[in-house]
Coordinates of C-alpha atoms in Angstrom, one line a residue:
X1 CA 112.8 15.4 -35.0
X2 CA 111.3 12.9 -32.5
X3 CA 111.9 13.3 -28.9
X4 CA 111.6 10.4 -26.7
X5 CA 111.1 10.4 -23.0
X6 CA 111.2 7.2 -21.1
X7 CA 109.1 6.8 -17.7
X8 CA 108.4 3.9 -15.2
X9 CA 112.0 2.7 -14.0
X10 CA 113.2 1.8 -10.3
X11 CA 113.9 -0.5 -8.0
X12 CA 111.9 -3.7 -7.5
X13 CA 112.5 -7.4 -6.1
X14 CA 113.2 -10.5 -8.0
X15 CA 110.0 -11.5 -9.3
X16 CA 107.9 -8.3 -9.0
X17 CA 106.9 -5.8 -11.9
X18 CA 107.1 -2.8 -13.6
X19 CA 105.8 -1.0 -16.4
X20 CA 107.9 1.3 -18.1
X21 CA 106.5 3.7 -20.9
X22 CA 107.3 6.0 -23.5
X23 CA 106.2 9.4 -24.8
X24 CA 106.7 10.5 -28.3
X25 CA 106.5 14.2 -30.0
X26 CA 105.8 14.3 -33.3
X27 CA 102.8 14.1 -35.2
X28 CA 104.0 10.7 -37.2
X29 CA 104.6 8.3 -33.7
X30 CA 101.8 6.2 -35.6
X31 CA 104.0 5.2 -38.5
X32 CA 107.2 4.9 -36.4
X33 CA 108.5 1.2 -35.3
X34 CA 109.2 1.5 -32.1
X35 CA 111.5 -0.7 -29.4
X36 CA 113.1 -1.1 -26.1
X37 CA 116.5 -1.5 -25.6
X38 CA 118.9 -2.0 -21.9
X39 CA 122.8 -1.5 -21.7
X40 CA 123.3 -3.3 -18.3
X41 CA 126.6 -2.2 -16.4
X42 CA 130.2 -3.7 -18.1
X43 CA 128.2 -5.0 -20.8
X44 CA 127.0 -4.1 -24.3
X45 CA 123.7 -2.6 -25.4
X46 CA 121.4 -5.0 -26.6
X47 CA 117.7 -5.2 -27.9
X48 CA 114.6 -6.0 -25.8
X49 CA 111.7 -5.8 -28.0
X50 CA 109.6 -3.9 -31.1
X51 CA 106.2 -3.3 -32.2
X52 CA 105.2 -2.5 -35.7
X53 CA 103.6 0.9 -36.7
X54 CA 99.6 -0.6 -36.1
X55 CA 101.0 -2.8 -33.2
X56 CA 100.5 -6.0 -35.1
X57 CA 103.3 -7.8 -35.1
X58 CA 106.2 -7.9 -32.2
X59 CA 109.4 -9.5 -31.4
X60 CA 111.2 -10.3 -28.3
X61 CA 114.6 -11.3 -27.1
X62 CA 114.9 -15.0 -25.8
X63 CA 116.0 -13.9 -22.9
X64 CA 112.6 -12.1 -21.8
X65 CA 110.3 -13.9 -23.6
X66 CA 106.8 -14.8 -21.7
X67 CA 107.9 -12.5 -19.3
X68 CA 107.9 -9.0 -21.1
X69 CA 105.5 -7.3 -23.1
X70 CA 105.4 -4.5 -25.8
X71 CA 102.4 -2.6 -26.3
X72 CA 101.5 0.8 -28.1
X73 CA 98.8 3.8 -27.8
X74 CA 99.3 5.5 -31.0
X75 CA 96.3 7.9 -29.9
X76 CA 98.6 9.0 -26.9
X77 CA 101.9 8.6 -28.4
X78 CA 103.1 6.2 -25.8
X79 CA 104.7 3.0 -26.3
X80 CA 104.8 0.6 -22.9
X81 CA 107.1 -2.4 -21.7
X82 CA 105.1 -4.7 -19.1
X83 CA 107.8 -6.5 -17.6
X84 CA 106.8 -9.2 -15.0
X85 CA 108.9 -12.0 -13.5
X86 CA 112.0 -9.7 -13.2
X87 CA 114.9 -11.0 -12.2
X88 CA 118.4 -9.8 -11.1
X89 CA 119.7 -9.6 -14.3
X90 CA 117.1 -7.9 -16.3
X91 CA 118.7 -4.9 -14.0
X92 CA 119.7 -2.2 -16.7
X93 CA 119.2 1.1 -18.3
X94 CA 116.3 0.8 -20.5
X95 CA 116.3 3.1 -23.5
X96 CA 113.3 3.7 -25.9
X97 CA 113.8 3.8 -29.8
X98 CA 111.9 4.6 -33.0
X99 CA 112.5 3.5 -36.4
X100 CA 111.3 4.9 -39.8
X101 CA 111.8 1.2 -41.1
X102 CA 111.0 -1.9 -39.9
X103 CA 112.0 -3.8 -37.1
X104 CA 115.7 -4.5 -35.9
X105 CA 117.5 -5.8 -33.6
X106 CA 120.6 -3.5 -34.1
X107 CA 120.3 -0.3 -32.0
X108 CA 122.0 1.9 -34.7
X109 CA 119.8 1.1 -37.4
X110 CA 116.9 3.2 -35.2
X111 CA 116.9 7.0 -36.1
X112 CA 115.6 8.5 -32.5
X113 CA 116.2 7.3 -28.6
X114 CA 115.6 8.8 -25.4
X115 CA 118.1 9.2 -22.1
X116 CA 116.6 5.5 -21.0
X117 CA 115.1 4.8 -17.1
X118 CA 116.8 2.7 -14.5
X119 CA 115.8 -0.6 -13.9
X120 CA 117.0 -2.2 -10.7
X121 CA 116.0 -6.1 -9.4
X122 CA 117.1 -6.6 -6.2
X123 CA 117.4 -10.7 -5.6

């Protein structure tokens, strides 16, 4: 069982930044994909980004890339979203998710996620 607790989240004006992270348990966090997803308010949960197990290869959403940016410690278990440029409607709950397999874009195809961290632009 991994547990998944997601940090970093709050309120911040239209073009500021935040860094959100997120601590694994679990001894095998280094061969885990891992991801970010957001579920904003009235609308559907849908995928941010991944990282691969060594943190070589990543993949991004159109809608936040050049702007966000995934990133992993696998020596502290942590996997971090750098998000700069934020704007009103990157406002969401952002949930952290970890994947036995490779990357996806489809949130149910992950095996673990945590309670997910607020994210609130102000314009």
């Amino acid at each position: 069982q991994v547990q998944l607790v997601e940090s970093g989240g709050g309120l911040v004006q239209a073009g500021g930044s935040l860094r959100l992270s997120c601590a694994a348990s679990g001894r095998a966090f280094g061969s885990y994909t891992m991801g970010w997803f957001r579920q904003a308010p009235g609308k559907e949960r849908e995928f941010v980004a991944a990282i691969s197990w060594s943190g070589g290869t990543t993949n991004y959403a159109d809608s936040v890339k050049g702007r966000f940016t995934i990133s992993r410690d696998n020596a502290k278990n942590t996997v971090y979203l750098q998000m700069n440029s934020l704007k009103s409607e990157d406002t969401a709950v952002y949930y952290c998710v970890a994947s036995r397999w490779g990357s996806t874009t489809i949130f149910s195809e992950y095996n673990w996620w945590g309670q997910g961290t607020q994210v609130t632009v102000s314009s």
